[in-house]
Short mmCIF file of C-alpha atoms in Angstrom, two decimals:
data_model
loop_
_atom_site.label_atom_id
_atom_site.label_comp_id
_atom_site.label_asym_id
_atom_site.label_seq_id
_atom_site.Cartn_x
_atom_site.Cartn_y
_atom_site.Cartn_z
CA MET A 508 -106.17 -147.34 123.55
CA GLY A 509 -102.10 -147.24 124.20
CA LYS A 510 -100.54 -144.08 124.32
CA ILE A 511 -97.71 -143.75 121.62
CA ILE A 512 -94.83 -140.96 123.25
CA ALA A 513 -91.58 -139.86 121.41
CA ILE A 514 -88.70 -138.87 123.43
CA ALA A 515 -86.68 -137.11 120.87
CA ASN A 516 -84.13 -134.09 120.68
CA GLN A 517 -81.88 -133.69 117.75
CA LYS A 518 -78.98 -132.91 120.72
CA GLY A 519 -76.51 -136.01 121.65
CA GLY A 520 -76.52 -136.60 125.18
CA VAL A 521 -79.01 -135.10 127.00
CA GLY A 522 -80.96 -138.28 128.06
CA LYS A 523 -83.32 -139.50 125.47
CA THR A 524 -82.13 -143.04 126.06
CA THR A 525 -81.46 -143.00 130.12
CA THR A 526 -85.04 -141.52 129.77
CA SER A 527 -86.56 -144.09 127.70
CA VAL A 528 -85.19 -146.87 129.64
CA ASN A 529 -86.17 -146.19 132.88
CA LEU A 530 -89.51 -143.96 132.12
CA ALA A 531 -90.77 -147.72 130.65
CA ALA A 532 -89.63 -149.39 133.37
CA SER A 533 -91.16 -147.03 135.86
CA LEU A 534 -94.59 -147.56 134.00
CA GLY A 535 -94.08 -151.37 134.40
CA VAL A 536 -93.53 -150.83 137.96
CA LEU A 537 -96.37 -149.06 138.07
CA GLU A 538 -99.07 -151.88 136.44
CA LYS A 539 -98.75 -149.98 133.56
CA LYS A 540 -97.88 -152.48 130.42
CA VAL A 541 -94.96 -150.94 128.04
CA LEU A 542 -93.53 -151.25 124.25
CA LEU A 543 -90.34 -149.48 124.03
CA ILE A 544 -89.35 -149.19 120.34
CA ASP A 545 -85.27 -148.44 119.79
CA ALA A 546 -85.41 -145.96 116.71
CA ASP A 547 -81.72 -145.04 117.15
CA PRO A 548 -79.43 -147.15 115.40
CA GLN A 549 -77.59 -146.84 118.38
CA ALA A 550 -79.63 -149.50 119.86
CA ASN A 551 -78.59 -148.36 123.68
CA ALA A 552 -82.19 -148.43 124.57
CA SER A 553 -81.42 -152.28 124.12
CA SER A 554 -78.54 -152.62 125.60
CA GLY A 555 -80.02 -150.94 128.62
CA LEU A 556 -82.77 -154.07 129.21
CA GLY A 557 -80.61 -156.15 128.88
CA ILE A 558 -80.92 -157.49 125.27
CA ASP A 559 -78.05 -158.68 123.52
CA ILE A 560 -77.50 -156.85 119.98
CA GLU A 561 -75.02 -158.86 118.52
CA SER A 562 -77.97 -161.66 118.78
CA VAL A 563 -80.62 -159.18 116.99
CA SER A 564 -81.94 -160.51 113.94
CA LEU A 565 -84.99 -158.58 113.80
CA GLY A 566 -86.43 -155.07 115.24
CA THR A 567 -87.51 -151.61 114.52
CA TYR A 568 -85.24 -152.36 111.23
CA GLN A 569 -87.80 -155.46 109.70
CA MET A 570 -90.70 -153.93 111.24
CA LEU A 571 -90.09 -150.18 109.28
CA GLU A 572 -89.85 -152.19 106.55
CA HIS A 573 -93.51 -154.40 106.71
CA SER A 574 -91.28 -157.12 106.18
CA ASN A 575 -91.88 -158.47 109.84
CA THR A 576 -95.14 -157.57 111.88
CA PRO A 577 -94.57 -156.01 115.57
CA GLU A 578 -96.04 -158.69 117.07
CA GLU A 579 -92.66 -160.45 114.96
CA VAL A 580 -90.18 -158.24 116.42
CA THR A 581 -90.87 -157.38 120.18
CA ILE A 582 -89.30 -159.20 122.80
CA GLN A 583 -90.11 -159.67 126.46
CA THR A 584 -87.97 -157.29 128.81
CA THR A 585 -86.56 -158.69 132.68
CA ALA A 586 -88.42 -155.21 133.82
CA PRO A 587 -91.45 -155.89 134.86
CA ASN A 588 -94.03 -155.58 132.30
CA VAL A 589 -92.11 -153.91 129.58
CA SER A 590 -91.16 -155.28 126.55
CA VAL A 591 -88.55 -154.15 123.88
CA ILE A 592 -88.51 -153.61 120.04
CA PRO A 593 -84.94 -153.87 119.49
CA ALA A 594 -82.82 -152.07 117.40
CA HIS A 595 -79.57 -152.90 115.56
CA ILE A 596 -76.47 -150.68 113.57
CA ASP A 597 -78.14 -151.59 109.89
CA LEU A 598 -80.89 -149.33 111.01
CA VAL A 599 -78.73 -146.39 109.58
CA ALA A 600 -79.34 -147.85 106.55
CA ILE A 601 -83.79 -147.41 106.31
CA GLU A 602 -83.73 -143.59 105.67
CA ILE A 603 -81.66 -144.39 102.81
CA GLU A 604 -84.12 -147.00 101.73
CA LEU A 605 -87.47 -145.44 103.33
CA VAL A 606 -86.34 -142.34 100.72
CA ASP A 607 -88.26 -144.13 97.44
CA LYS A 608 -91.38 -145.55 99.23
CA GLU A 609 -94.68 -144.08 98.97
CA ASN A 610 -96.01 -142.58 102.22
CA ARG A 611 -92.25 -143.31 103.61
CA GLU A 612 -93.36 -140.20 106.77
CA TYR A 613 -95.87 -143.14 108.11
CA MET A 614 -94.21 -146.60 107.69
CA LEU A 615 -94.27 -146.71 111.55
CA LYS A 616 -97.62 -145.33 112.03
CA GLN A 617 -98.97 -147.68 109.75
CA ALA A 618 -97.32 -150.87 111.45
CA LEU A 619 -98.02 -149.73 114.92
CA GLU A 620 -102.22 -149.54 113.94
CA LYS A 621 -102.43 -153.37 115.16
CA VAL A 622 -100.49 -153.39 118.00
CA LYS A 623 -101.57 -150.22 120.12
CA ASP A 624 -104.32 -151.15 122.00
CA GLN A 625 -102.13 -153.88 123.28
CA TYR A 626 -100.19 -151.40 125.56
CA ASP A 627 -101.18 -149.37 127.86
CA PHE A 628 -97.52 -146.41 127.18
CA ILE A 629 -95.42 -147.17 123.60
CA LEU A 630 -92.37 -144.91 123.85
CA ILE A 631 -90.07 -144.86 121.48
CA ASP A 632 -86.90 -143.36 121.98
CA CYS A 633 -85.59 -141.65 118.95
CA ALA A 634 -82.00 -140.49 116.96
CA PRO A 635 -79.92 -137.85 118.00
CA SER A 636 -81.14 -136.50 114.32
CA LEU A 637 -84.20 -134.89 112.60
CA GLY A 638 -83.97 -137.50 110.09
CA LEU A 639 -86.47 -139.34 108.60
CA LEU A 640 -86.33 -141.86 111.80
CA THR A 641 -87.74 -139.19 113.88
CA LEU A 642 -89.90 -137.96 111.34
CA ASN A 643 -91.94 -141.66 111.63
CA ALA A 644 -91.12 -141.25 115.43
CA LEU A 645 -93.71 -138.11 115.59
CA THR A 646 -95.89 -139.35 112.66
CA ALA A 647 -96.94 -142.09 115.23
CA SER A 648 -96.99 -140.62 117.98
CA ASP A 649 -99.80 -139.18 120.22
CA SER A 650 -97.13 -135.83 122.04
CA VAL A 651 -92.98 -136.02 122.65
CA ILE A 652 -91.02 -135.60 125.41
CA ILE A 653 -88.95 -133.45 125.14
CA PRO A 654 -86.02 -134.01 127.67
CA ILE A 655 -83.55 -131.28 128.23
CA GLN A 656 -80.50 -131.30 130.21
CA CYS A 657 -79.20 -128.41 132.68
CA GLU A 658 -75.76 -127.27 130.97
CA TYR A 659 -74.83 -124.50 129.03
CA TYR A 660 -76.39 -125.19 125.30
CA ALA A 661 -79.70 -126.35 126.87
CA LEU A 662 -81.57 -124.43 124.75
CA GLU A 663 -79.68 -124.60 121.72
CA GLY A 664 -81.45 -126.30 118.79
CA LEU A 665 -84.97 -126.61 121.03
CA GLY A 666 -86.10 -123.57 118.68
CA LYS A 667 -85.03 -126.15 115.28
CA LEU A 668 -86.66 -129.49 117.55
CA LEU A 669 -90.12 -127.14 117.84
CA ASN A 670 -90.15 -126.12 114.09
CA THR A 671 -89.79 -129.55 113.05
CA ILE A 672 -92.41 -130.33 115.74
CA LYS A 673 -94.70 -127.80 113.95
CA SER A 674 -94.44 -128.55 111.03
CA VAL A 675 -95.46 -132.32 111.36
CA GLN A 676 -98.48 -130.84 113.02
CA LYS A 677 -98.93 -129.58 110.00
CA ILE A 678 -98.49 -131.64 107.44
CA HIS A 679 -98.36 -135.51 108.81
CA ASN A 680 -99.81 -135.54 112.63
CA PRO A 681 -102.22 -132.30 113.86
CA GLN A 682 -103.18 -134.65 116.58
CA LEU A 683 -99.34 -134.25 118.13
CA ASP A 684 -98.83 -132.74 121.33
CA ILE A 685 -96.21 -131.98 123.35
CA GLU A 686 -96.00 -134.15 126.39
CA GLY A 687 -94.03 -132.26 128.37
CA LEU A 688 -90.15 -130.97 128.71
CA LEU A 689 -87.82 -132.74 130.95
CA LEU A 690 -85.01 -131.56 133.01
CA THR A 691 -82.07 -133.79 133.04
CA MET A 692 -78.86 -133.95 134.75
CA PHE A 693 -79.54 -131.25 137.21
CA ASP A 694 -77.38 -130.44 140.30
CA SER A 695 -78.55 -128.46 142.76
CA ARG A 696 -74.94 -127.58 144.07
CA LEU A 697 -74.62 -125.75 140.50
CA ARG A 698 -75.75 -122.41 140.12
CA LEU A 699 -75.77 -123.11 135.88
CA SER A 700 -78.28 -126.33 136.61
CA ASN A 701 -80.54 -123.22 138.65
CA GLN A 702 -80.64 -120.69 135.92
CA VAL A 703 -81.24 -123.58 133.12
CA VAL A 704 -83.99 -124.81 135.45
CA GLU A 705 -85.50 -120.95 135.79
CA GLU A 706 -85.15 -119.88 132.24
CA VAL A 707 -86.68 -122.81 131.11
CA GLN A 708 -89.56 -122.79 133.32
CA LYS A 709 -89.77 -119.12 132.44
CA HIS A 710 -89.99 -119.50 129.70
CA PHE A 711 -92.32 -122.77 128.66
CA ASN A 712 -94.16 -122.37 132.48
CA ASP A 713 -96.86 -125.36 131.77
CA MET A 714 -95.01 -127.44 129.12
CA VAL A 715 -92.09 -128.22 131.67
CA PHE A 716 -92.36 -131.20 133.73
CA GLU A 717 -92.54 -130.74 137.39
CA THR A 718 -89.97 -134.04 137.90
CA ILE A 719 -86.66 -132.90 137.94
CA ILE A 720 -83.66 -135.85 136.31
CA GLN A 721 -81.38 -135.49 139.03
CA ARG A 722 -77.60 -136.34 137.98
CA ASN A 723 -76.87 -139.71 139.57
CA VAL A 724 -74.30 -141.98 139.49
CA LYS A 725 -76.67 -145.01 140.57
CA LEU A 726 -78.04 -143.95 136.90
CA SER A 727 -75.05 -143.72 134.62
CA GLU A 728 -73.64 -147.11 136.21
CA ALA A 729 -77.04 -149.13 135.55
CA PRO A 730 -76.91 -149.18 131.91
CA SER A 731 -73.46 -150.93 131.51
CA PHE A 732 -74.99 -153.99 133.48
CA GLY A 733 -78.42 -154.19 131.27
CA GLU A 734 -80.45 -152.48 133.57
CA SER A 735 -82.78 -149.95 134.21
CA ILE A 736 -81.95 -147.95 137.43
CA ILE A 737 -85.58 -149.98 138.65
CA ASN A 738 -83.77 -153.48 138.34
CA TYR A 739 -80.03 -151.60 139.38
CA ASP A 740 -80.92 -149.83 142.81
CA ALA A 741 -84.62 -148.81 143.30
CA THR A 742 -83.41 -146.69 146.19
CA SER A 743 -81.58 -144.24 144.48
CA LYS A 744 -82.50 -140.27 143.73
CA GLY A 745 -82.95 -141.84 140.23
CA ALA A 746 -84.93 -144.07 140.50
CA THR A 747 -87.48 -142.24 142.84
CA ASN A 748 -87.22 -139.74 139.97
CA TYR A 749 -88.09 -141.38 137.23
CA LEU A 750 -91.56 -142.67 139.60
CA HIS A 751 -92.19 -139.77 139.99
CA LEU A 752 -92.20 -138.74 136.36
CA ALA A 753 -94.18 -141.95 135.78
CA GLN A 754 -96.76 -141.24 138.34
CA GLU A 755 -97.36 -137.51 136.39
CA ILE A 756 -97.43 -138.76 133.45
CA ILE A 757 -100.13 -141.21 134.34
CA LYS A 758 -101.78 -138.77 136.33
CA LYS A 759 -101.73 -136.45 133.39
CA ASN A 760 -103.18 -139.03 130.81
CA THR A 761 -105.86 -140.24 133.62
CA LEU A 762 -107.25 -136.66 134.11
#
Protein backbone atom coordinates (compact mmCIF):
# COMPACT_ATOMS: atom_id res chain seq x y z
CA MET A 1 0.00 0.00 0.00
CA GLY A 2 1.57 3.27 -1.11
CA LYS A 3 1.90 6.13 1.33
CA ILE A 4 0.96 9.59 0.04
CA ILE A 5 2.99 12.44 1.55
CA ALA A 6 2.38 16.13 0.80
CA ILE A 7 5.31 18.52 1.17
CA ALA A 8 3.67 21.79 2.13
CA ASN A 9 4.31 25.25 3.53
CA GLN A 10 2.58 28.38 2.25
CA LYS A 11 5.85 30.30 2.62
CA GLY A 12 7.96 30.32 -0.51
CA GLY A 13 11.68 29.57 -0.50
CA VAL A 14 11.73 27.14 2.41
CA GLY A 15 13.00 24.13 0.45
CA LYS A 16 9.73 22.42 -0.53
CA THR A 17 10.70 21.60 -4.11
CA THR A 18 14.31 20.80 -3.18
CA THR A 19 12.94 18.36 -0.62
CA SER A 20 10.34 16.86 -2.98
CA VAL A 21 12.88 16.18 -5.75
CA ASN A 22 15.74 14.96 -3.58
CA LEU A 23 13.65 12.91 -1.19
CA ALA A 24 12.02 11.21 -4.21
CA ALA A 25 15.45 10.47 -5.71
CA SER A 26 16.81 9.23 -2.36
CA LEU A 27 13.85 6.90 -1.79
CA GLY A 28 14.33 5.65 -5.37
CA VAL A 29 18.01 4.87 -4.77
CA LEU A 30 16.96 2.97 -1.64
CA GLU A 31 14.85 0.78 -3.96
CA LYS A 32 11.45 2.25 -3.20
CA LYS A 33 9.07 2.88 -6.10
CA VAL A 34 8.21 6.58 -6.05
CA LEU A 35 5.75 8.86 -7.85
CA LEU A 36 6.34 12.60 -7.54
CA ILE A 37 3.35 14.82 -8.30
CA ASP A 38 4.15 18.41 -9.19
CA ALA A 39 1.22 20.42 -7.83
CA ASP A 40 2.91 23.81 -8.18
CA PRO A 41 2.23 25.90 -11.33
CA GLN A 42 5.88 27.02 -11.28
CA ALA A 43 6.72 23.40 -12.26
CA ASN A 44 10.13 23.49 -10.57
CA ALA A 45 9.91 19.89 -9.39
CA SER A 46 9.33 18.78 -12.99
CA SER A 47 12.29 20.72 -14.40
CA GLY A 48 14.39 19.68 -11.38
CA LEU A 49 14.06 16.09 -12.58
CA GLY A 50 15.02 16.92 -16.14
CA ILE A 51 11.54 17.30 -17.64
CA ASP A 52 11.29 19.92 -20.39
CA ILE A 53 8.22 21.75 -19.10
CA GLU A 54 7.68 23.56 -22.39
CA SER A 55 6.93 20.25 -24.07
CA VAL A 56 4.58 19.01 -21.35
CA SER A 57 1.09 18.61 -22.75
CA LEU A 58 -0.37 16.31 -20.11
CA GLY A 59 0.17 16.51 -16.37
CA THR A 60 -1.31 17.37 -12.99
CA TYR A 61 -3.89 19.71 -14.56
CA GLN A 62 -5.48 16.98 -16.70
CA MET A 63 -5.40 14.50 -13.82
CA LEU A 64 -7.16 16.98 -11.49
CA GLU A 65 -9.78 17.67 -14.13
CA HIS A 66 -10.22 13.91 -14.51
CA SER A 67 -9.79 14.25 -18.28
CA ASN A 68 -6.79 11.87 -18.10
CA THR A 69 -5.84 9.07 -15.72
CA PRO A 70 -2.65 9.25 -13.61
CA GLU A 71 -1.12 6.50 -15.81
CA GLU A 72 -1.66 8.64 -18.93
CA VAL A 73 0.12 11.67 -17.47
CA THR A 74 3.03 9.92 -15.70
CA ILE A 75 6.56 10.30 -17.09
CA GLN A 76 9.53 8.10 -16.19
CA THR A 77 12.55 10.15 -15.03
CA THR A 78 16.28 9.40 -15.22
CA ALA A 79 16.30 9.01 -11.42
CA PRO A 80 16.09 5.28 -10.58
CA ASN A 81 12.57 4.12 -9.56
CA VAL A 82 11.15 7.67 -9.78
CA SER A 83 8.22 8.71 -12.01
CA VAL A 84 6.76 12.19 -12.15
CA ILE A 85 3.40 13.73 -12.99
CA PRO A 86 4.59 17.10 -14.31
CA ALA A 87 3.05 20.54 -13.92
CA HIS A 88 2.61 23.28 -16.44
CA ILE A 89 1.80 26.98 -16.04
CA ASP A 90 -1.81 26.05 -17.02
CA LEU A 91 -2.17 24.70 -13.51
CA VAL A 92 -2.73 28.30 -12.36
CA ALA A 93 -6.24 28.10 -13.87
CA ILE A 94 -7.26 24.96 -12.00
CA GLU A 95 -8.17 26.84 -8.80
CA ILE A 96 -10.81 28.84 -10.71
CA GLU A 97 -12.04 25.86 -12.71
CA LEU A 98 -12.52 23.61 -9.70
CA VAL A 99 -14.47 26.19 -7.69
CA ASP A 100 -17.88 25.16 -9.07
CA LYS A 101 -17.20 21.43 -9.07
CA GLU A 102 -18.87 19.15 -6.60
CA ASN A 103 -16.34 17.44 -4.29
CA ARG A 104 -13.74 19.93 -5.52
CA GLU A 105 -11.41 19.18 -2.54
CA TYR A 106 -11.41 15.45 -3.41
CA MET A 107 -10.40 15.58 -7.10
CA LEU A 108 -6.79 14.51 -6.44
CA LYS A 109 -7.76 11.88 -3.88
CA GLN A 110 -10.21 10.29 -6.35
CA ALA A 111 -7.64 10.35 -9.17
CA LEU A 112 -4.95 8.66 -7.06
CA GLU A 113 -7.11 5.87 -5.69
CA LYS A 114 -6.43 3.68 -8.73
CA VAL A 115 -2.62 4.03 -8.64
CA LYS A 116 -1.90 4.28 -4.92
CA ASP A 117 -0.98 0.59 -4.61
CA GLN A 118 1.49 0.72 -7.50
CA TYR A 119 4.03 2.78 -5.52
CA ASP A 120 5.75 2.65 -2.14
CA PHE A 121 5.61 6.43 -1.80
CA ILE A 122 3.72 9.17 -3.62
CA LEU A 123 5.12 12.63 -2.88
CA ILE A 124 3.20 15.83 -3.69
CA ASP A 125 5.14 19.07 -4.15
CA CYS A 126 2.61 21.72 -3.09
CA ALA A 127 2.35 25.32 -4.29
CA PRO A 128 3.40 28.07 -1.83
CA SER A 129 -0.18 28.93 -0.93
CA LEU A 130 -3.08 27.47 1.00
CA GLY A 131 -5.45 27.49 -1.98
CA LEU A 132 -7.53 24.75 -3.54
CA LEU A 133 -4.51 22.96 -5.03
CA THR A 134 -2.85 22.56 -1.63
CA LEU A 135 -6.19 21.63 -0.07
CA ASN A 136 -6.55 18.84 -2.67
CA ALA A 137 -3.04 17.63 -1.83
CA LEU A 138 -3.73 17.57 1.93
CA THR A 139 -7.08 15.84 1.42
CA ALA A 140 -5.44 13.14 -0.72
CA SER A 141 -2.45 12.57 1.59
CA ASP A 142 -1.77 10.24 4.48
CA SER A 143 0.71 12.69 5.99
CA VAL A 144 2.49 15.99 5.45
CA ILE A 145 6.13 17.06 5.67
CA ILE A 146 6.58 20.73 6.60
CA PRO A 147 9.96 22.21 5.60
CA ILE A 148 11.08 25.08 7.86
CA GLN A 149 14.10 27.16 6.98
CA CYS A 150 16.56 27.96 9.77
CA GLU A 151 16.12 31.71 9.41
CA TYR A 152 14.67 34.65 11.29
CA TYR A 153 11.02 34.33 10.20
CA ALA A 154 11.07 30.52 10.37
CA LEU A 155 8.00 30.08 12.54
CA GLU A 156 6.01 32.89 10.97
CA GLY A 157 3.03 31.41 9.17
CA LEU A 158 3.54 27.97 10.73
CA GLY A 159 0.54 28.48 13.02
CA LYS A 160 -1.62 29.26 9.99
CA LEU A 161 -0.48 26.10 8.22
CA LEU A 162 -1.07 23.96 11.32
CA ASN A 163 -4.58 25.44 11.60
CA THR A 164 -5.23 24.57 7.94
CA ILE A 165 -4.04 21.01 8.60
CA LYS A 166 -6.35 20.83 11.65
CA SER A 167 -9.36 21.96 9.63
CA VAL A 168 -8.52 19.46 6.84
CA GLN A 169 -8.35 16.74 9.51
CA LYS A 170 -11.70 17.84 10.89
CA ILE A 171 -13.60 18.26 7.61
CA HIS A 172 -11.94 16.38 4.74
CA ASN A 173 -9.32 13.92 5.92
CA PRO A 174 -9.39 12.69 9.54
CA GLN A 175 -6.47 10.31 8.79
CA LEU A 176 -4.06 13.13 7.87
CA ASP A 177 -0.96 12.95 10.00
CA ILE A 178 2.09 15.20 10.33
CA GLU A 179 5.01 13.11 9.04
CA GLY A 180 7.40 15.64 10.48
CA LEU A 181 8.84 19.15 10.51
CA LEU A 182 12.01 19.31 8.43
CA LEU A 183 14.64 21.94 9.24
CA THR A 184 16.26 23.18 6.02
CA MET A 185 19.01 25.63 4.98
CA PHE A 186 20.90 25.09 8.23
CA ASP A 187 24.25 26.83 8.57
CA SER A 188 26.10 25.63 11.66
CA ARG A 189 28.29 28.78 11.66
CA LEU A 190 25.31 31.03 12.29
CA ARG A 191 24.05 31.53 15.81
CA LEU A 192 20.61 32.24 14.37
CA SER A 193 20.44 28.84 12.63
CA ASN A 194 21.26 27.10 15.90
CA GLN A 195 18.68 29.19 17.79
CA VAL A 196 15.94 28.29 15.28
CA VAL A 197 16.78 24.57 15.60
CA GLU A 198 16.60 24.82 19.41
CA GLU A 199 13.33 26.73 19.32
CA VAL A 200 11.61 24.37 16.86
CA GLN A 201 12.81 21.29 18.76
CA LYS A 202 11.68 22.81 22.06
CA HIS A 203 8.16 23.63 20.77
CA PHE A 204 7.56 20.55 18.63
CA ASN A 205 10.06 17.97 20.00
CA ASP A 206 8.94 14.56 18.59
CA MET A 207 7.40 16.12 15.48
CA VAL A 208 10.81 17.29 14.21
CA PHE A 209 12.89 15.02 11.96
CA GLU A 210 16.31 14.10 13.33
CA THR A 211 17.76 14.86 9.91
CA ILE A 212 18.58 18.52 9.31
CA ILE A 213 19.20 19.72 5.74
CA GLN A 214 22.33 21.85 5.67
CA ARG A 215 23.04 24.73 3.33
CA ASN A 216 24.96 23.27 0.42
CA VAL A 217 26.13 24.83 -2.85
CA LYS A 218 25.69 21.56 -4.76
CA LEU A 219 22.03 21.42 -3.67
CA SER A 220 21.48 24.85 -5.23
CA GLU A 221 23.33 23.92 -8.43
CA ALA A 222 21.66 20.57 -9.15
CA PRO A 223 18.27 21.90 -10.43
CA SER A 224 19.93 23.99 -13.14
CA PHE A 225 21.24 20.71 -14.59
CA GLY A 226 17.81 19.06 -14.30
CA GLU A 227 19.20 16.55 -11.84
CA SER A 228 18.54 15.50 -8.27
CA ILE A 229 21.43 15.91 -5.83
CA ILE A 230 21.87 12.11 -5.91
CA ASN A 231 22.58 12.20 -9.67
CA TYR A 232 24.47 15.48 -9.57
CA ASP A 233 26.87 14.78 -6.70
CA ALA A 234 26.18 11.71 -4.58
CA THR A 235 29.11 12.53 -2.28
CA SER A 236 27.88 16.01 -1.33
CA LYS A 237 26.54 16.98 2.06
CA GLY A 238 23.13 17.59 0.49
CA ALA A 239 22.96 14.03 -0.89
CA THR A 240 23.96 12.59 2.50
CA ASN A 241 21.29 14.69 4.26
CA TYR A 242 18.48 13.61 1.93
CA LEU A 243 19.52 9.93 2.05
CA HIS A 244 19.37 10.13 5.84
CA LEU A 245 15.91 11.70 5.62
CA ALA A 246 14.75 8.93 3.25
CA GLN A 247 16.07 6.29 5.66
CA GLU A 248 14.33 8.01 8.58
CA ILE A 249 11.01 8.01 6.70
CA ILE A 250 11.36 4.36 5.62
CA LYS A 251 12.17 3.34 9.20
CA LYS A 252 9.24 5.34 10.56
CA ASN A 253 6.86 3.68 8.09
CA THR A 254 8.00 0.10 8.61
CA LEU A 255 7.69 0.04 12.40
